[in-house]
DNA sequence: TGACTTCAGTGACTAGTATCACAGAGGGAA
DNA sequence: TTCCCTCTGTGATACTAGTCACTGAAGTCA
């Protein structure tokens, strides 16, 4: 654990008021997370609100048979909405969060983030905005699962990936299949089709995205 | 629009403090909603927080082709979480809400429900709890769509229905198919199978539930 | 260089769900 | 009663996605 640096926090959370920043500095810790490390597990008790300072987290759901699907990505400057909600009553996490890249998260003790809701207007707004944003992303994910075929879901997935980490998608087909709760062969075939339209080029262990909108 | 009666509100929202109840009485209206009437439409601007006083609402998502799927039911004493979130910035609804039975909703102007977050502890808790609860229900729905076959989803759907409106499910197979984003014939077949196990009995326009746990 | 491992491509088959077509049952209204 | 409409049941067929079995290509390491 490190002491957070004020400048880093300001850069990612410019909307926070001075006194809130001071409070964060005084009472919270930074945790450095390695690539692939789990930040949160289903069933784990949550005693801190999690803010992301750097890196990229994926938030996903896992069932009892080890199947998973991606809910959304968290980028620096955002918060894990679940950690805020559970916070309120010391409850268990419903989700998994894993670092996609090396990352730094700020851990704010639950009772403080709770108090701050009343104390700091900017904190309150941030929390409400986070809820709303995650809710919307979740709805989008839900839509794509409920209404779309796997081909469209894959497209949606690739687009989302491009948005958070650029046009070189460094994933194996296997990993993609896992996040979409599908199987490698099926994903391979669909990617192949996409390649034939010219939208992407396939390589070993990465996908080069040209233009996903034309498809 | 009617003037809300204090006793009715207390009955459904016993956790609200006196002064909050007075504020609700002074500034909000009750709207009576008929069975089948839409309370909220995707794309509509939301200027009020919606509390449910009596009746039953279903909250669902609809895509551009008219497909839909059920997110969850709202019972008296609960609030539409989306209406609270949108409230904050006068935004558009992402969802549909329709009265399953005749219902009464309380409409609280957005700017007030916003102010009350700071002013009334009980309101603040209520809002946070609502967020959390809806989020969890949404996650459950998501799970069942992502991980389960239609047979299990149907079971999940029936259970949920029994919980909110009893063991006589007054729905046609067609309506169920719609809410699960499936087709009538398939639902008919699955229900038939359930009937054969003895879990339910089928009738015209309603389903008699005996025991869904044994299946 | 050769052995080994991981990743990707492909055909054949299967399971689950959707779609189509049609028949019959139940209930309401004239 | 008769007509009509809605709801339900069922077979045939098609399509999507998942599974299995196998091949070959790319990268790694001794």
Short mmCIF file of C-alpha atoms (C1' of nucleotides) in Angstrom, two decimals:
data_model
loop_
_atom_site.label_atom_id
_atom_site.label_comp_id
_atom_site.label_asym_id
_atom_site.label_seq_id
_atom_site.Cartn_x
_atom_site.Cartn_y
_atom_site.Cartn_z
CA UNK A 1 0.00 0.00 0.00
CA UNK A 2 1.16 3.48 -0.84
CA UNK A 3 0.16 6.97 0.10
CA UNK A 4 -1.75 8.44 -2.80
CA UNK A 5 -0.28 11.50 -4.48
CA UNK A 6 -2.59 14.45 -4.68
CA UNK A 7 -1.66 15.39 -8.24
CA UNK A 8 -2.50 11.93 -9.54
CA UNK A 9 -5.90 12.01 -7.99
CA UNK A 10 -6.65 15.52 -9.23
CA UNK A 11 -5.77 14.46 -12.73
CA UNK A 12 -8.29 11.62 -12.74
CA UNK A 13 -10.92 13.22 -10.56
CA UNK A 14 -10.80 16.94 -11.38
CA UNK A 15 -14.40 17.42 -10.31
CA UNK A 16 -13.68 16.71 -6.64
CA UNK A 17 -13.53 19.69 -4.33
CA UNK A 18 -10.34 20.53 -2.42
CA UNK A 19 -11.47 19.38 0.98
CA UNK A 20 -12.68 16.08 -0.43
CA UNK A 21 -9.29 15.50 -2.01
CA UNK A 22 -7.68 16.20 1.33
CA UNK A 23 -9.99 13.74 3.00
CA UNK A 24 -9.16 11.10 0.42
CA UNK A 25 -5.45 11.70 0.90
CA UNK A 26 -5.76 11.50 4.63
CA UNK A 27 -7.85 8.36 4.89
CA UNK A 28 -7.45 6.12 1.90
CA UNK A 29 -4.77 3.89 0.46
CA UNK A 30 -3.61 3.10 -3.02
CA UNK A 31 -3.30 -0.50 -3.98
CA UNK A 32 -1.18 -1.52 -6.93
CA UNK A 33 -2.73 -4.35 -8.86
CA UNK A 34 -0.91 -6.60 -11.27
CA UNK A 35 -2.18 -7.61 -14.66
CA UNK A 36 -4.64 -10.45 -14.31
CA UNK A 37 -5.09 -9.98 -10.58
CA UNK A 38 -8.57 -10.10 -9.12
CA UNK A 39 -9.67 -6.91 -7.45
CA UNK A 40 -13.00 -8.24 -6.32
CA UNK A 41 -14.62 -11.66 -6.14
CA UNK A 42 -18.24 -12.75 -6.02
CA UNK A 43 -19.18 -13.40 -2.43
CA UNK A 44 -16.41 -11.29 -0.98
CA UNK A 45 -17.36 -8.74 1.65
CA UNK A 46 -16.80 -5.21 0.57
CA UNK A 47 -15.46 -2.73 3.05
CA UNK A 48 -14.07 -0.14 0.68
CA UNK A 49 -15.23 1.92 -2.20
CA UNK A 50 -12.96 1.34 -5.18
CA UNK A 51 -11.81 4.19 -7.42
CA UNK A 52 -9.62 3.53 -10.42
CA UNK A 53 -6.56 5.75 -10.73
CA UNK A 54 -4.74 4.07 -13.60
CA UNK A 55 -4.96 0.96 -15.72
CA UNK A 56 -8.02 -0.93 -16.86
CA UNK A 57 -10.37 -3.22 -15.00
CA UNK A 58 -12.94 -5.57 -16.40
CA UNK A 59 -16.07 -6.19 -14.41
CA UNK A 60 -17.84 -9.44 -15.09
CA UNK A 61 -20.26 -11.98 -13.80
CA UNK A 62 -19.45 -15.59 -13.14
CA UNK A 63 -21.82 -18.49 -12.55
CA UNK A 64 -21.31 -21.61 -10.49
CA UNK A 65 -19.95 -23.58 -13.44
CA UNK A 66 -17.22 -21.07 -14.15
CA UNK A 67 -18.96 -19.50 -17.12
CA UNK A 68 -18.53 -15.78 -17.30
CA UNK A 69 -19.61 -12.79 -19.27
CA UNK A 70 -18.31 -9.28 -19.43
CA UNK A 71 -20.43 -6.53 -17.91
CA UNK A 72 -18.25 -3.53 -18.71
CA UNK A 73 -14.78 -2.05 -18.47
CA UNK A 74 -13.72 0.49 -15.87
CA UNK A 75 -11.32 3.22 -16.94
CA UNK A 76 -9.27 5.61 -14.79
CA UNK A 77 -11.46 8.27 -13.23
CA UNK A 78 -14.35 5.92 -12.66
CA UNK A 79 -15.56 3.90 -9.72
CA UNK A 80 -16.86 0.45 -9.18
CA UNK A 81 -20.55 1.08 -8.66
CA UNK A 82 -21.03 -2.24 -6.93
CA UNK A 83 -18.43 -1.37 -4.35
CA UNK A 84 -20.39 1.78 -3.58
CA UNK A 85 -23.68 0.00 -3.25
CA UNK A 86 -22.46 -2.85 -1.13
CA UNK A 87 -20.61 -0.41 0.98
CA UNK A 88 -23.79 0.93 2.46
CA UNK A 89 -24.53 -2.22 4.41
CA UNK A 90 -21.36 -4.18 4.46
CA UNK A 91 -22.68 -6.61 1.93
CA UNK A 92 -21.25 -9.17 -0.39
CA UNK A 93 -20.06 -8.49 -3.87
CA UNK A 94 -22.22 -9.81 -6.68
CA UNK A 95 -19.53 -9.50 -9.28
CA UNK A 96 -15.95 -10.15 -10.25
CA UNK A 97 -13.43 -7.46 -11.14
CA UNK A 98 -10.06 -8.23 -12.64
CA UNK A 99 -7.17 -6.04 -13.79
CA UNK A 100 -6.76 -6.20 -17.56
CA UNK A 101 -3.54 -4.22 -17.32
CA UNK A 102 -1.45 -3.26 -14.33
CA UNK A 103 -3.56 -0.80 -12.36
CA UNK A 104 -3.78 1.43 -9.30
CA UNK A 105 -6.95 1.61 -7.26
CA UNK A 106 -7.85 3.91 -4.40
CA UNK A 107 -9.57 2.20 -1.50
CA UNK A 108 -11.85 4.37 0.57
CA UNK A 109 -13.22 2.86 3.77
CA UNK A 110 -16.95 2.30 3.50
CA UNK A 111 -17.98 4.37 6.47
CA UNK A 112 -16.19 7.40 5.05
CA UNK A 113 -17.57 7.19 1.54
CA UNK A 114 -20.95 6.91 3.22
CA UNK A 115 -20.38 10.05 5.30
CA UNK A 116 -19.04 11.96 2.34
CA UNK A 117 -22.30 11.60 0.48
CA UNK A 118 -23.80 14.17 2.81
CA UNK A 119 -20.62 16.14 3.36
CA UNK A 120 -19.39 16.72 -0.20
CA UNK A 121 -21.65 17.71 -3.01
CA UNK A 122 -19.08 16.62 -5.61
CA UNK A 123 -18.82 13.18 -4.05
CA UNK A 124 -22.54 12.78 -3.99
CA UNK A 125 -22.81 13.75 -7.65
CA UNK A 126 -19.99 11.44 -8.55
CA UNK A 127 -21.66 8.50 -6.86
CA UNK A 128 -25.02 9.14 -8.48
CA UNK A 129 -23.40 9.60 -11.87
CA UNK A 130 -21.48 6.35 -11.43
CA UNK A 131 -24.63 4.43 -10.61
CA UNK A 132 -26.37 5.79 -13.62
CA UNK A 133 -23.50 5.15 -15.99
CA UNK A 134 -23.00 1.56 -14.88
CA UNK A 135 -26.68 0.91 -14.99
CA UNK A 136 -26.78 2.10 -18.56
CA UNK A 137 -23.81 0.04 -19.59
CA UNK A 138 -25.36 -2.96 -17.97
CA UNK A 139 -28.56 -2.36 -19.88
CA UNK A 140 -26.61 -2.24 -23.11
CA UNK A 141 -24.93 -5.52 -22.32
CA UNK A 142 -28.28 -6.99 -21.44
CA UNK A 143 -29.78 -5.79 -24.72
CA UNK A 144 -27.04 -7.31 -26.74
CA UNK A 145 -27.43 -10.65 -25.01
CA UNK A 146 -31.21 -10.66 -25.15
CA UNK A 147 -31.84 -9.32 -28.62
CA UNK A 148 -28.77 -9.92 -30.72
CA UNK A 149 -27.14 -12.91 -32.31
CA UNK A 150 -23.59 -13.81 -31.44
CA UNK A 151 -22.28 -12.07 -34.56
CA UNK A 152 -23.63 -8.71 -33.42
CA UNK A 153 -22.56 -9.29 -29.86
CA UNK A 154 -19.04 -9.95 -31.05
CA UNK A 155 -19.11 -6.72 -33.00
CA UNK A 156 -20.35 -4.85 -29.95
CA UNK A 157 -17.62 -6.46 -27.90
CA UNK A 158 -14.90 -5.50 -30.35
CA UNK A 159 -16.13 -1.92 -30.52
CA UNK A 160 -16.14 -1.60 -26.79
CA UNK A 161 -12.64 -3.01 -26.71
CA UNK A 162 -11.39 -0.57 -29.31
CA UNK A 163 -12.83 2.29 -27.29
CA UNK A 164 -10.95 1.39 -24.12
CA UNK A 165 -7.71 0.05 -25.51
CA UNK A 166 -7.19 0.88 -29.15
CA UNK A 167 -7.29 -0.84 -32.51
CA UNK A 168 -4.88 -3.62 -31.69
CA UNK A 169 -6.87 -6.09 -29.69
CA UNK A 170 -4.40 -8.34 -27.93
CA UNK A 171 -6.61 -11.29 -27.13
CA UNK A 172 -6.77 -14.88 -28.26
CA UNK A 173 -10.00 -16.20 -29.69
CA UNK A 174 -10.27 -18.32 -26.59
CA UNK A 175 -10.33 -15.30 -24.30
CA UNK A 176 -12.98 -13.58 -26.38
CA UNK A 177 -15.10 -16.71 -26.34
CA UNK A 178 -14.85 -16.78 -22.57
CA UNK A 179 -15.97 -13.19 -22.12
CA UNK A 180 -18.92 -13.71 -24.43
CA UNK A 181 -19.71 -17.03 -22.82
CA UNK A 182 -19.33 -18.83 -26.13
CA UNK A 183 -16.78 -21.26 -27.54
CA UNK A 184 -13.54 -20.74 -29.38
CA UNK A 185 -14.50 -22.42 -32.64
CA UNK A 186 -17.60 -20.33 -33.01
CA UNK A 187 -15.71 -17.11 -32.34
CA UNK A 188 -12.98 -18.15 -34.77
CA UNK A 189 -15.54 -18.66 -37.50
CA UNK A 190 -17.26 -15.35 -36.87
CA UNK A 191 -13.96 -13.48 -36.79
CA UNK A 192 -13.03 -15.12 -40.06
CA UNK A 193 -16.21 -13.80 -41.60
CA UNK A 194 -15.43 -10.34 -40.30
CA UNK A 195 -11.98 -10.56 -41.81
CA UNK A 196 -13.52 -11.40 -45.16
CA UNK A 197 -15.54 -8.21 -45.09
CA UNK A 198 -12.30 -6.30 -44.52
CA UNK A 199 -13.31 -4.96 -41.12
CA UNK A 200 -10.42 -6.63 -39.32
CA UNK A 201 -7.22 -8.57 -39.95
CA UNK A 202 -6.45 -11.62 -37.87
CA UNK A 203 -3.04 -12.40 -36.43
CA UNK A 204 -1.77 -14.81 -33.85
CA UNK A 205 -2.82 -13.44 -30.45
CA UNK A 206 -4.09 -10.15 -31.74
CA UNK A 207 -6.69 -8.63 -33.98
CA UNK A 208 -6.09 -5.55 -36.06
CA UNK A 209 -9.25 -3.48 -36.34
CA UNK A 210 -9.76 -1.38 -39.46
CA UNK A 211 -13.37 -0.30 -39.42
CA UNK A 212 -16.18 -1.92 -37.50
CA UNK A 213 -18.87 0.54 -38.54
CA UNK A 214 -19.08 -0.58 -42.16
CA UNK A 215 -20.15 -4.11 -41.32
CA UNK B 1 -54.44 13.77 -10.19
CA UNK B 2 -55.35 13.47 -6.57
CA UNK B 3 -53.98 14.69 -3.31
CA UNK B 4 -52.16 11.81 -1.65
CA UNK B 5 -53.49 10.63 1.69
CA UNK B 6 -50.95 10.53 4.45
CA UNK B 7 -52.11 7.20 5.87
CA UNK B 8 -51.70 5.47 2.53
CA UNK B 9 -48.18 6.68 2.17
CA UNK B 10 -47.22 5.77 5.72
CA UNK B 11 -48.51 2.28 5.14
CA UNK B 12 -46.27 1.68 2.15
CA UNK B 13 -43.30 3.76 3.27
CA UNK B 14 -43.15 3.38 7.03
CA UNK B 15 -39.45 4.15 7.09
CA UNK B 16 -39.91 7.78 6.02
CA UNK B 17 -39.58 10.39 8.71
CA UNK B 18 -42.50 12.70 9.57
CA UNK B 19 -41.18 15.82 7.93
CA UNK B 20 -40.42 13.94 4.73
CA UNK B 21 -43.98 12.64 4.65
CA UNK B 22 -45.22 16.18 5.06
CA UNK B 23 -43.01 17.34 2.23
CA UNK B 24 -44.32 14.56 0.00
CA UNK B 25 -47.89 15.47 0.85
CA UNK B 26 -47.28 19.12 0.18
CA UNK B 27 -45.47 18.83 -3.14
CA UNK B 28 -46.33 15.65 -4.97
CA UNK B 29 -49.32 14.23 -6.78
CA UNK B 30 -50.82 10.81 -7.06
CA UNK B 31 -51.57 9.50 -10.48
CA UNK B 32 -54.02 6.67 -10.97
CA UNK B 33 -52.91 4.31 -13.66
CA UNK B 34 -55.14 1.84 -15.44
CA UNK B 35 -54.25 -1.75 -16.12
CA UNK B 36 -52.05 -1.97 -19.18
CA UNK B 37 -51.25 1.74 -19.21
CA UNK B 38 -47.67 2.79 -19.80
CA UNK B 39 -46.14 4.71 -16.93
CA UNK B 40 -42.85 5.35 -18.64
CA UNK B 41 -41.59 5.00 -22.19
CA UNK B 42 -38.07 4.62 -23.58
CA UNK B 43 -36.88 8.01 -24.76
CA UNK B 44 -39.29 9.96 -22.61
CA UNK B 45 -37.87 12.76 -20.47
CA UNK B 46 -38.22 12.14 -16.81
CA UNK B 47 -39.12 15.00 -14.54
CA UNK B 48 -40.41 13.11 -11.57
CA UNK B 49 -39.34 10.36 -9.27
CA UNK B 50 -41.91 7.59 -9.31
CA UNK B 51 -42.99 5.80 -6.12
CA UNK B 52 -45.48 2.99 -6.24
CA UNK B 53 -48.33 3.23 -3.76
CA UNK B 54 -50.55 0.39 -4.92
CA UNK B 55 -50.79 -2.08 -7.76
CA UNK B 56 -48.05 -3.74 -9.74
CA UNK B 57 -45.74 -2.37 -12.43
CA UNK B 58 -43.55 -4.29 -14.78
CA UNK B 59 -40.33 -2.70 -15.90
CA UNK B 60 -38.94 -3.93 -19.18
CA UNK B 61 -36.68 -3.17 -22.05
CA UNK B 62 -37.78 -2.87 -25.65
CA UNK B 63 -35.64 -2.89 -28.76
CA UNK B 64 -36.27 -1.17 -32.08
CA UNK B 65 -38.07 -4.18 -33.54
CA UNK B 66 -40.60 -4.33 -30.74
CA UNK B 67 -38.99 -7.25 -28.95
CA UNK B 68 -39.07 -6.92 -25.24
CA UNK B 69 -37.90 -8.63 -22.10
CA UNK B 70 -38.85 -8.24 -18.50
CA UNK B 71 -36.34 -6.63 -16.16
CA UNK B 72 -38.31 -6.85 -12.92
CA UNK B 73 -41.57 -6.10 -11.21
CA UNK B 74 -42.18 -3.15 -8.91
CA UNK B 75 -44.38 -3.65 -5.89
CA UNK B 76 -46.02 -1.08 -3.61
CA UNK B 77 -43.45 0.57 -1.37
CA UNK B 78 -40.75 0.57 -4.00
CA UNK B 79 -39.50 3.14 -6.43
CA UNK B 80 -38.49 3.14 -10.04
CA UNK B 81 -34.72 3.36 -9.79
CA UNK B 82 -34.39 4.63 -13.31
CA UNK B 83 -36.66 7.55 -12.55
CA UNK B 84 -34.35 8.46 -9.69
CA UNK B 85 -31.23 8.26 -11.75
CA UNK B 86 -32.54 10.17 -14.70
CA UNK B 87 -33.98 12.70 -12.36
CA UNK B 88 -30.57 14.00 -11.51
CA UNK B 89 -29.98 15.50 -14.91
CA UNK B 90 -33.32 15.65 -16.60
CA UNK B 91 -32.42 12.76 -18.82
CA UNK B 92 -34.27 10.31 -20.97
CA UNK B 93 -35.66 7.05 -19.79
CA UNK B 94 -33.91 3.91 -20.93
CA UNK B 95 -36.77 1.65 -20.07
CA UNK B 96 -40.46 0.97 -20.30
CA UNK B 97 -42.79 0.64 -17.33
CA UNK B 98 -46.34 -0.59 -17.62
CA UNK B 99 -49.10 -1.20 -15.09
CA UNK B 100 -49.85 -4.91 -14.74
CA UNK B 101 -52.83 -4.12 -12.56
CA UNK B 102 -54.55 -0.87 -11.79
CA UNK B 103 -52.07 1.18 -9.79
CA UNK B 104 -51.38 4.42 -7.97
CA UNK B 105 -48.05 6.15 -8.30
CA UNK B 106 -46.68 9.14 -6.46
CA UNK B 107 -44.87 11.64 -8.63
CA UNK B 108 -42.23 13.72 -6.91
CA UNK B 109 -40.74 16.59 -8.89
CA UNK B 110 -37.11 15.89 -9.72
CA UNK B 111 -35.64 18.97 -8.09
CA UNK B 112 -37.27 18.05 -4.79
CA UNK B 113 -36.23 14.42 -4.70
CA UNK B 114 -32.76 15.73 -5.45
CA UNK B 115 -32.85 18.19 -2.53
CA UNK B 116 -34.26 15.61 -0.18
CA UNK B 117 -31.21 13.41 -0.58
CA UNK B 118 -29.29 15.87 1.55
CA UNK B 119 -32.23 16.94 3.67
CA UNK B 120 -33.68 13.61 4.78
CA UNK B 121 -31.58 10.69 5.89
CA UNK B 122 -34.44 8.26 5.36
CA UNK B 123 -34.91 9.45 1.80
CA UNK B 124 -31.24 9.10 1.08
CA UNK B 125 -31.21 5.56 2.43
CA UNK B 126 -34.30 4.69 0.51
CA UNK B 127 -32.76 5.87 -2.74
CA UNK B 128 -29.50 4.02 -2.22
CA UNK B 129 -31.35 0.87 -1.22
CA UNK B 130 -33.53 1.12 -4.31
CA UNK B 131 -30.53 1.41 -6.57
CA UNK B 132 -28.95 -1.57 -5.04
CA UNK B 133 -32.02 -3.70 -5.14
CA UNK B 134 -32.77 -2.97 -8.77
CA UNK B 135 -29.17 -3.53 -9.71
CA UNK B 136 -29.29 -6.93 -8.10
CA UNK B 137 -32.52 -7.90 -9.75
CA UNK B 138 -31.13 -6.79 -13.05
CA UNK B 139 -28.06 -8.93 -12.50
CA UNK B 140 -30.27 -11.92 -11.79
CA UNK B 141 -32.18 -11.35 -14.99
CA UNK B 142 -28.92 -10.98 -16.84
CA UNK B 143 -27.61 -14.23 -15.37
CA UNK B 144 -30.66 -16.15 -16.37
CA UNK B 145 -30.45 -14.87 -19.93
CA UNK B 146 -26.73 -15.40 -20.26
CA UNK B 147 -26.28 -18.73 -18.54
CA UNK B 148 -29.59 -20.54 -18.58
CA UNK B 149 -31.66 -22.34 -21.15
CA UNK B 150 -35.18 -21.21 -21.86
CA UNK B 151 -36.60 -23.93 -19.61
CA UNK B 152 -34.82 -22.55 -16.56
CA UNK B 153 -35.61 -19.00 -17.51
CA UNK B 154 -39.26 -19.89 -17.71
CA UNK B 155 -39.08 -21.43 -14.28
CA UNK B 156 -37.36 -18.33 -12.93
CA UNK B 157 -40.04 -16.20 -14.55
CA UNK B 158 -42.88 -18.21 -13.07
CA UNK B 159 -41.33 -18.11 -9.61
CA UNK B 160 -40.95 -14.38 -9.79
CA UNK B 161 -44.54 -14.10 -10.88
CA UNK B 162 -45.79 -16.22 -8.05
CA UNK B 163 -43.91 -14.04 -5.62
CA UNK B 164 -45.55 -10.82 -6.77
CA UNK B 165 -49.02 -12.01 -7.65
CA UNK B 166 -49.78 -15.43 -6.30
CA UNK B 167 -50.19 -18.97 -7.55
CA UNK B 168 -52.75 -18.22 -10.21
CA UNK B 169 -50.81 -16.77 -13.07
CA UNK B 170 -53.29 -15.01 -15.30
CA UNK B 171 -51.32 -14.81 -18.49
CA UNK B 172 -51.61 -16.35 -21.92
CA UNK B 173 -48.67 -18.29 -23.30
CA UNK B 174 -48.31 -15.51 -25.82
CA UNK B 175 -47.72 -12.89 -23.14
CA UNK B 176 -45.15 -15.02 -21.39
CA UNK B 177 -43.35 -15.62 -24.67
CA UNK B 178 -43.23 -11.87 -25.21
CA UNK B 179 -41.74 -11.13 -21.82
CA UNK B 180 -39.09 -13.79 -22.27
CA UNK B 181 -38.46 -12.69 -25.83
CA UNK B 182 -39.31 -16.13 -27.14
CA UNK B 183 -42.21 -17.55 -29.14
CA UNK B 184 -45.55 -18.91 -28.11
CA UNK B 185 -45.13 -22.43 -29.42
CA UNK B 186 -41.90 -22.92 -27.54
CA UNK B 187 -43.39 -21.65 -24.30
CA UNK B 188 -46.44 -23.87 -24.79
CA UNK B 189 -44.21 -26.89 -25.18
CA UNK B 190 -42.13 -26.08 -22.13
CA UNK B 191 -45.21 -25.42 -20.02
CA UNK B 192 -46.61 -28.74 -21.15
CA UNK B 193 -43.49 -30.45 -19.92
CA UNK B 194 -43.80 -28.68 -16.58
CA UNK B 195 -47.41 -29.80 -16.34
CA UNK B 196 -46.29 -33.38 -16.87
CA UNK B 197 -43.97 -33.18 -13.88
CA UNK B 198 -46.94 -32.02 -11.80
CA UNK B 199 -45.48 -28.62 -10.99
CA UNK B 200 -48.32 -26.72 -12.63
CA UNK B 201 -51.71 -27.22 -14.22
CA UNK B 202 -52.56 -25.43 -17.42
CA UNK B 203 -55.87 -23.72 -18.06
CA UNK B 204 -57.11 -21.33 -20.65
CA UNK B 205 -55.61 -17.93 -19.84
CA UNK B 206 -54.13 -18.94 -16.56
CA UNK B 207 -51.66 -21.27 -15.00
CA UNK B 208 -52.15 -22.89 -11.64
CA UNK B 209 -48.87 -23.27 -9.83
CA UNK B 210 -48.45 -26.15 -7.39
CA UNK B 211 -44.78 -26.38 -6.64
CA UNK B 212 -41.96 -24.99 -8.72
CA UNK B 213 -39.16 -26.01 -6.40
CA UNK B 214 -39.41 -29.74 -7.04
CA UNK B 215 -38.59 -29.46 -10.73
"C1'" DT C 1 17.27 -28.28 -35.03
"C1'" DG C 2 13.70 -30.84 -33.11
"C1'" DA C 3 10.25 -31.31 -29.50
"C1'" DC C 4 6.65 -29.20 -27.31
"C1'" DT C 5 2.95 -25.93 -26.48
"C1'" DT C 6 -0.41 -22.73 -27.68
"C1'" DC C 7 -3.31 -20.85 -31.07
"C1'" DA C 8 -6.19 -20.93 -35.21
"C1'" DG C 9 -8.96 -23.17 -39.00
"C1'" DT C 10 -12.33 -26.48 -40.55
"C1'" DG C 11 -15.68 -30.31 -41.30
"C1'" DA C 12 -19.28 -33.19 -39.17
"C1'" DC C 13 -22.58 -33.73 -35.93
"C1'" DT C 14 -25.95 -32.36 -32.12
"C1'" DA C 15 -29.05 -29.68 -29.22
"C1'" DG C 16 -31.94 -25.96 -28.47
"C1'" DT C 17 -34.88 -22.67 -30.18
"C1'" DA C 18 -37.58 -20.35 -33.79
"C1'" DT C 19 -40.74 -20.57 -37.52
"C1'" DC C 20 -44.54 -22.30 -40.32
"C1'" DA C 21 -48.75 -24.53 -40.96
"C1'" DC C 22 -52.61 -26.25 -39.32
"C1'" DA C 23 -56.16 -28.37 -36.11
"C1'" DG C 24 -59.00 -28.20 -32.33
"C1'" DA C 25 -60.87 -26.29 -27.87
"C1'" DG C 26 -63.20 -22.60 -25.11
"C1'" DG C 27 -65.86 -18.76 -24.60
"C1'" DG C 28 -68.57 -14.66 -26.00
"C1'" DA C 29 -72.20 -12.52 -28.73
"C1'" DA C 30 -76.08 -12.36 -31.85
"C1'" DT D 1 -77.45 -22.62 -31.70
"C1'" DT D 2 -74.18 -20.75 -34.73
"C1'" DC D 3 -70.46 -17.79 -35.81
"C1'" DC D 4 -66.25 -15.90 -34.65
"C1'" DC D 5 -62.22 -14.99 -32.26
"C1'" DT D 6 -58.60 -16.09 -29.18
"C1'" DC D 7 -55.89 -19.43 -27.01
"C1'" DT D 8 -53.51 -23.89 -27.06
"C1'" DG D 9 -51.32 -28.18 -28.98
"C1'" DT D 10 -48.40 -30.43 -32.26
"C1'" DG D 11 -45.71 -31.99 -36.27
"C1'" DA D 12 -42.28 -30.63 -39.80
"C1'" DT D 13 -38.53 -27.94 -40.86
"C1'" DA D 14 -34.71 -24.50 -40.56
"C1'" DC D 15 -31.22 -22.10 -38.30
"C1'" DT D 16 -27.88 -20.80 -34.73
"C1'" DA D 17 -24.57 -22.01 -31.70
"C1'" DG D 18 -22.06 -25.54 -29.16
"C1'" DT D 19 -19.22 -29.82 -29.30
"C1'" DC D 20 -15.95 -33.13 -31.07
"C1'" DA D 21 -12.16 -34.51 -33.69
"C1'" DC D 22 -8.50 -33.42 -36.20
"C1'" DT D 23 -4.89 -30.55 -38.84
"C1'" DG D 24 -1.56 -27.27 -39.36
"C1'" DA D 25 0.84 -22.92 -38.13
"C1'" DA D 26 3.53 -20.01 -34.95
"C1'" DG D 27 6.28 -19.40 -31.12
"C1'" DT D 28 9.47 -21.26 -27.33
"C1'" DC D 29 13.03 -23.55 -25.41
"C1'" DA D 30 16.56 -27.04 -24.77
#
